[in-house]
Short mmCIF file of C-alpha atoms in Angstrom, two decimals:
data_model
loop_
_atom_site.label_atom_id
_atom_site.label_comp_id
_atom_site.label_asym_id
_atom_site.label_seq_id
_atom_site.Cartn_x
_atom_site.Cartn_y
_atom_site.Cartn_z
CA ILE J 1 -10.70 -2.31 -31.19
CA LEU J 2 -13.18 -2.66 -28.36
CA THR J 3 -13.00 -5.74 -26.37
CA ARG J 4 -16.36 -5.76 -24.70
CA ARG J 5 -18.12 -7.24 -27.73
CA THR J 6 -18.48 -11.03 -27.53
CA ASP J 7 -18.32 -11.20 -31.37
CA ASN J 8 -14.86 -9.77 -31.50
CA PRO J 9 -12.61 -12.53 -32.64
CA PHE J 10 -9.72 -10.62 -31.13
CA ALA J 11 -11.20 -9.91 -27.73
CA SER J 12 -8.68 -12.47 -26.13
CA PHE J 13 -5.51 -10.82 -27.67
CA ALA J 14 -2.99 -8.86 -25.71
CA LYS J 15 -2.78 -5.47 -27.04
CA VAL J 16 0.19 -3.22 -26.70
CA TYR J 17 -0.20 0.47 -27.67
CA VAL J 18 2.51 2.44 -28.67
CA PRO J 19 1.55 6.12 -28.46
CA TYR J 20 1.62 8.44 -31.62
CA CYS J 21 4.29 11.14 -31.28
CA THR J 22 5.12 14.48 -33.00
CA GLY J 23 4.22 13.72 -36.58
CA ASP J 24 7.18 11.61 -37.51
CA VAL J 25 5.33 8.06 -37.96
CA HIS J 26 7.32 6.59 -35.31
CA VAL J 27 10.71 6.81 -37.10
CA GLY J 28 11.85 10.26 -35.98
CA SER J 29 14.44 10.95 -33.52
CA SER J 30 15.51 14.61 -33.44
CA ASP J 31 15.31 17.88 -32.15
CA THR J 32 14.35 20.15 -35.04
CA VAL J 33 13.65 24.01 -35.11
CA TYR J 34 11.12 24.77 -37.65
CA GLU J 35 10.33 28.45 -38.90
CA TYR J 36 6.86 29.46 -39.37
CA PRO J 37 5.36 31.40 -40.99
CA PRO J 38 8.31 30.93 -43.52
CA GLU J 39 10.83 33.65 -43.75
CA SER J 40 9.94 34.84 -40.37
CA ASP J 41 11.33 35.27 -36.82
CA THR J 42 9.04 32.73 -35.34
CA GLN J 43 10.41 29.42 -34.54
CA TRP J 44 9.28 26.33 -33.08
CA SER J 45 11.12 23.53 -31.74
CA ILE J 46 9.83 20.09 -32.12
CA ARG J 47 11.21 17.14 -30.28
CA HIS J 48 10.65 14.04 -32.73
CA ARG J 49 10.76 11.19 -30.63
CA GLY J 50 8.38 8.52 -32.17
CA PHE J 51 11.22 5.95 -32.80
CA ASP J 52 12.37 6.48 -29.11
CA ASN J 53 8.69 5.78 -27.94
CA LEU J 54 8.75 2.36 -29.92
CA LEU J 55 12.10 1.48 -28.38
CA VAL J 56 11.16 1.95 -25.08
CA VAL J 57 7.96 -0.37 -25.73
CA LEU J 58 10.22 -2.90 -27.24
CA LYS J 59 12.61 -3.04 -24.37
CA TRP J 60 9.43 -3.56 -22.20
CA LEU J 61 8.32 -6.39 -24.44
CA GLN J 62 11.70 -7.99 -24.34
CA ILE J 63 11.55 -8.16 -20.56
CA GLU J 64 8.23 -9.58 -20.59
CA GLN J 65 9.21 -12.22 -22.89
CA GLN J 66 12.00 -13.20 -20.34
CA ARG J 67 9.69 -13.16 -17.50
CA GLU J 68 8.26 -16.60 -16.55
CA LYS J 69 4.90 -15.10 -15.79
CA GLY J 70 4.83 -11.87 -17.69
CA ALA J 71 1.89 -9.81 -18.01
CA LEU J 72 1.26 -10.90 -21.56
CA GLY J 73 1.84 -14.59 -21.18
CA PRO J 74 3.58 -16.79 -23.71
CA ILE J 75 3.58 -14.87 -27.16
CA ASP J 76 3.01 -17.33 -29.94
CA ASP J 77 1.49 -15.15 -32.85
CA LEU J 78 2.45 -11.50 -32.91
CA THR J 79 0.71 -9.05 -35.10
CA VAL J 80 2.20 -5.38 -36.04
CA ALA J 81 -0.73 -3.10 -36.70
CA GLY J 82 -1.35 0.36 -37.15
CA SER J 83 -3.74 2.79 -38.70
CA SER J 84 -3.15 6.15 -40.65
CA ALA J 85 0.39 7.42 -39.46
CA GLY J 86 0.47 4.01 -37.42
CA GLY J 87 0.11 1.95 -40.69
CA TYR J 88 3.32 3.62 -42.01
CA ALA J 89 5.09 2.85 -38.77
CA ALA J 90 3.86 -0.85 -38.66
CA LEU J 91 5.63 -1.50 -42.11
CA PHE J 92 8.71 0.82 -41.82
CA ASN J 93 9.48 -0.68 -38.37
CA PHE J 94 8.60 -4.13 -38.96
CA PRO J 95 12.35 -5.35 -39.57
CA VAL J 96 13.26 -3.61 -36.30
CA ILE J 97 10.47 -5.06 -34.36
CA ARG J 98 11.04 -8.71 -35.65
CA ASP J 99 14.79 -8.30 -34.87
CA ALA J 100 14.15 -7.05 -31.26
CA LEU J 101 11.30 -9.66 -30.45
CA GLY J 102 13.07 -12.74 -32.14
CA GLU J 103 12.04 -15.30 -34.52
CA ASP J 104 10.06 -17.71 -32.06
CA HIS J 105 6.83 -15.96 -33.14
CA ARG J 106 4.31 -16.03 -36.06
CA TYR J 107 4.32 -12.71 -37.44
CA SER J 108 1.64 -10.59 -39.28
CA ILE J 109 1.38 -6.88 -40.42
CA VAL J 110 -1.80 -5.00 -40.83
CA VAL J 111 -1.35 -1.61 -42.57
CA ASP J 112 -4.76 0.35 -42.47
CA SER J 113 -5.48 3.81 -44.08
CA ALA J 114 -1.75 4.33 -44.94
CA ASN J 115 -1.30 4.24 -48.71
CA GLY J 116 1.94 6.20 -49.34
CA VAL J 117 0.63 8.77 -51.55
CA LEU J 118 3.51 11.14 -51.17
CA THR J 119 5.26 14.02 -52.68
CA ASN J 120 9.13 14.03 -53.38
CA ASP J 121 9.04 17.36 -51.49
CA PHE J 122 7.84 15.71 -48.21
CA LEU J 123 10.06 12.80 -48.82
CA ASP J 124 13.03 15.20 -49.08
CA ARG J 125 11.90 17.29 -46.04
CA ALA J 126 11.05 14.41 -43.48
CA PHE J 127 13.76 12.08 -44.61
CA GLY J 128 16.21 13.86 -46.32
CA PRO J 129 17.38 13.69 -50.13
CA PRO J 130 19.81 10.74 -51.11
CA GLY J 131 22.85 10.59 -48.58
CA GLU J 132 21.43 13.45 -46.17
CA GLU J 133 19.32 13.33 -43.28
CA GLY J 134 15.75 15.08 -43.09
CA VAL J 135 14.05 16.90 -40.05
CA TRP J 136 13.11 13.62 -38.58
CA ALA J 137 16.76 12.17 -38.53
CA ALA J 138 14.88 8.74 -39.34
CA LYS J 139 17.29 7.14 -41.82
CA GLY J 140 19.49 5.66 -39.11
CA ASN J 141 16.55 4.16 -37.18
CA LEU J 142 15.38 2.34 -40.19
CA ASP J 143 16.64 -1.17 -41.00
CA PRO J 144 19.08 -1.20 -44.09
CA LEU J 145 16.43 -3.07 -46.12
CA VAL J 146 14.01 0.06 -45.69
CA GLN J 147 16.55 2.65 -45.53
CA GLU J 148 18.09 1.87 -49.02
CA ILE J 149 14.55 2.33 -50.48
CA VAL J 150 14.04 5.38 -48.77
CA ASP J 151 17.21 6.92 -49.75
CA ARG J 152 16.95 5.90 -53.62
CA GLU J 153 13.00 5.97 -54.55
CA PRO J 154 10.94 8.74 -55.68
CA ALA J 155 7.68 9.39 -53.92
CA ASP J 156 5.55 7.60 -56.56
CA SER J 157 7.18 4.22 -55.81
CA LEU J 158 8.43 4.25 -52.49
CA TRP J 159 5.52 2.58 -50.53
CA VAL J 160 4.96 -0.14 -53.05
CA ASP J 161 8.69 -1.21 -53.16
CA VAL J 162 8.83 -1.07 -49.19
CA PHE J 163 5.78 -3.53 -49.23
CA LYS J 164 7.61 -5.56 -51.77
CA ALA J 165 10.72 -5.66 -49.82
CA ILE J 166 9.12 -6.59 -46.54
CA GLY J 167 6.89 -9.44 -48.26
CA HIS J 168 9.66 -10.84 -50.19
CA THR J 169 12.17 -10.77 -47.28
CA TYR J 170 9.70 -12.10 -44.64
CA ARG J 171 7.67 -14.71 -46.81
CA ASP J 172 6.52 -16.61 -43.42
CA SER J 173 4.61 -13.19 -42.46
CA ARG J 174 1.28 -12.40 -43.72
CA VAL J 175 0.68 -8.66 -44.73
CA SER J 176 -2.60 -6.73 -45.20
CA GLN J 177 -3.52 -3.34 -46.56
CA SER J 178 -6.82 -1.71 -46.15
CA THR J 179 -8.30 1.71 -47.07
CA SER J 180 -11.44 3.30 -48.28
CA ALA J 181 -11.31 4.02 -51.88
CA TYR J 182 -11.92 7.89 -51.41
CA ASP J 183 -10.26 8.28 -48.05
CA ALA J 184 -10.88 12.24 -47.44
CA VAL J 185 -8.21 12.31 -44.55
CA GLN J 186 -5.52 10.78 -46.85
CA ALA J 187 -6.55 13.01 -49.51
CA LEU J 188 -6.29 16.17 -47.23
CA PHE J 189 -2.73 15.23 -46.33
CA LEU J 190 -1.71 15.17 -49.91
CA LEU J 191 -3.14 18.40 -50.48
CA THR J 192 -1.22 19.84 -47.53
CA MET J 193 1.94 18.30 -48.84
CA GLN J 194 1.33 19.96 -52.32
CA GLN J 195 0.63 23.28 -50.77
CA VAL J 196 3.81 23.11 -48.57
CA ALA J 197 5.82 22.33 -51.60
CA ASP J 198 4.22 25.35 -53.60
CA GLY J 199 4.78 27.69 -50.65
CA ASN J 200 1.12 28.52 -50.20
CA TYR J 201 0.02 26.36 -47.17
CA ASP J 202 -1.73 28.49 -44.51
CA PRO J 203 -3.06 26.05 -41.57
CA SER J 204 -5.56 28.81 -40.54
CA ILE J 205 -7.31 28.71 -44.01
CA PRO J 206 -9.39 25.45 -44.45
CA PRO J 207 -9.22 23.72 -47.71
CA THR J 208 -12.20 24.53 -50.31
CA GLU J 209 -14.56 21.84 -51.29
CA ALA J 210 -13.24 22.11 -55.00
CA GLU J 211 -9.23 21.92 -53.56
CA LEU J 212 -10.16 18.54 -51.48
CA PHE J 213 -12.28 17.04 -54.39
CA ALA J 214 -9.20 17.59 -56.87
CA ALA J 215 -6.98 15.98 -54.29
CA LEU J 216 -9.48 12.97 -54.06
CA LEU J 217 -9.36 12.55 -57.64
CA GLU J 218 -5.54 12.57 -57.55
CA TRP J 219 -5.22 10.40 -54.36
CA SER J 220 -7.85 7.60 -55.14
CA PRO J 221 -6.35 6.18 -58.34
CA LYS J 222 -2.89 6.34 -57.12
CA ALA J 223 -3.85 4.41 -54.01
CA ARG J 224 -5.64 1.80 -55.85
CA SER J 225 -3.14 1.47 -58.37
CA ALA J 226 -0.43 1.02 -55.89
CA MET J 227 -2.38 -1.57 -53.97
CA LEU J 228 -3.05 -3.59 -57.27
CA GLU J 229 0.61 -3.45 -58.26
CA THR J 230 1.56 -4.71 -54.87
CA ALA J 231 -1.17 -7.66 -54.92
CA PHE J 232 0.42 -8.87 -58.26
CA SER J 233 3.84 -8.78 -56.99
CA VAL J 234 3.65 -10.07 -53.36
CA PHE J 235 2.12 -13.33 -52.88
CA ASN J 236 1.70 -13.16 -48.96
CA TYR J 237 -0.01 -9.76 -49.41
CA ARG J 238 -3.84 -9.16 -49.47
CA ARG J 239 -5.84 -5.76 -49.90
CA TYR J 240 -9.14 -4.72 -48.84
CA LEU J 241 -10.57 -1.75 -50.71
CA GLY J 242 -13.69 -0.43 -49.11
CA ALA J 243 -16.29 2.14 -50.49
CA GLY J 244 -16.70 5.79 -49.37
CA THR J 245 -14.50 8.39 -47.72
CA GLY J 246 -14.01 7.09 -44.25
CA HIS J 247 -10.69 6.92 -42.62
CA ILE J 248 -9.36 4.04 -40.30
CA ASN J 249 -10.89 0.60 -40.32
CA LEU J 250 -9.65 -0.43 -36.88
CA LEU J 251 -12.20 1.33 -34.95
CA ASP J 252 -15.72 0.73 -33.59
CA PRO J 253 -17.55 4.06 -34.23
CA PRO J 254 -18.98 6.02 -32.93
CA SER J 255 -15.66 7.34 -31.16
CA ASP J 256 -14.96 10.42 -29.16
CA ILE J 257 -11.30 9.99 -30.10
CA VAL J 258 -11.72 11.12 -33.47
CA GLU J 259 -13.45 14.12 -35.28
CA PHE J 260 -13.47 12.81 -38.64
CA ALA J 261 -15.57 10.19 -40.29
CA THR J 262 -14.40 6.48 -39.88
CA THR J 263 -15.43 3.23 -41.20
CA ASN J 264 -16.90 0.70 -38.68
CA PHE J 265 -14.66 -2.29 -37.90
CA PHE J 266 -17.57 -4.48 -37.25
CA GLU J 267 -20.12 -3.36 -40.02
CA GLU J 268 -17.69 -2.62 -42.80
CA ASP J 269 -18.70 -5.19 -45.75
CA SER J 270 -18.43 -2.73 -48.79
CA ALA J 271 -15.86 -5.17 -50.40
CA ARG J 272 -17.81 -8.07 -51.95
CA ASN J 273 -20.11 -8.17 -48.93
CA VAL J 274 -17.17 -9.57 -46.88
CA ARG J 275 -16.95 -7.91 -43.47
CA TYR J 276 -13.80 -6.31 -42.64
CA VAL J 277 -13.68 -7.93 -39.25
CA ASP J 278 -14.21 -11.58 -41.03
CA TRP J 279 -11.40 -10.66 -43.39
CA LEU J 280 -8.88 -10.03 -40.57
CA ASP J 281 -10.12 -12.88 -38.65
CA ASP J 282 -9.33 -15.32 -41.42
CA MET J 283 -5.88 -13.64 -41.77
CA LEU J 284 -4.70 -13.96 -38.26
CA ASN J 285 -6.84 -16.82 -36.83
CA ASN J 286 -7.61 -19.11 -39.58
CA ARG J 287 -4.27 -19.42 -41.21
CA ARG J 288 -4.70 -23.21 -42.23
CA GLN J 289 -7.41 -22.22 -44.92
CA PHE J 290 -5.84 -21.56 -48.45
CA PHE J 291 -8.88 -21.63 -50.73
CA ARG J 292 -11.93 -21.29 -48.69
CA THR J 293 -11.11 -17.94 -46.88
CA ASP J 294 -12.28 -14.50 -46.56
CA TRP J 295 -8.70 -13.23 -46.50
CA ARG J 296 -8.37 -12.65 -50.26
CA ASN J 297 -7.93 -9.46 -52.37
CA LEU J 298 -11.27 -7.69 -52.22
CA SER J 299 -12.39 -4.59 -53.79
CA CYS J 300 -15.72 -2.48 -53.65
CA PHE J 301 -15.29 -1.79 -57.53
CA PRO J 302 -17.56 -0.63 -59.37
CA ARG J 303 -19.81 0.68 -56.22
CA CYS J 304 -16.79 2.39 -54.48
CA LEU J 305 -18.69 5.71 -54.11
CA GLU J 306 -21.44 4.48 -51.83
#
């Protein structure tokens, strides 16, 4: 989020960025050798260090909290936010972050463009089947609250149950989830997971329009259904379902950082004509409002294709 705009309600926030690393959604800590193409002699060694990156940042934050005149100043409100892979990191790691930084803050969680529509094959590869470690060696990094769910849940219910566990355990924290109804990037990742499971994934061959369309038709209802179930089950959770195919709400396009279509943080208003920025503003800055607030469950339905 750019801070130069005077209408940015978060311009005065201190922002700490945790770099994304090696495809493990900030939970991995392993050196893993991959064979690609399958059944070949070509090997790739990947150092998954997403969780280690997080620990370094948390250590720095702990030091800053103890300094009388730290770079961040006194921290009253603390928001753990992430988009896409960072959205998974924000929710998976929230208990770890809260344990590290203590209970003297008012916490919130913003999960953007990360809807947990996964395959069982991906779950077993990344995290490992029950009782085993996957290629990320992540289970030991997760808080027991989350690790238990990862170890026992099928892919279809994993993400909803993590939201439920976090929301019910940390009832004093506000939790939000946002996405576009037909997020093309998330659908593409679902297609990739399915192709890997079927043994026919080739990164040199782009998906056809028919393949991507089929993935969108599968991803979208699963993502929306999961958000509805979470909204009915977790009282301190709210969802924002926007229209279109864009990916990531926490950006102010145009951006040179990404090559795919994003939604606009300041202009997105396809969910009941409420701007996404106002929705988050009420979530984080206007916590005393209970009835007259933009931070409520909002959906673009029935005009989600626009």
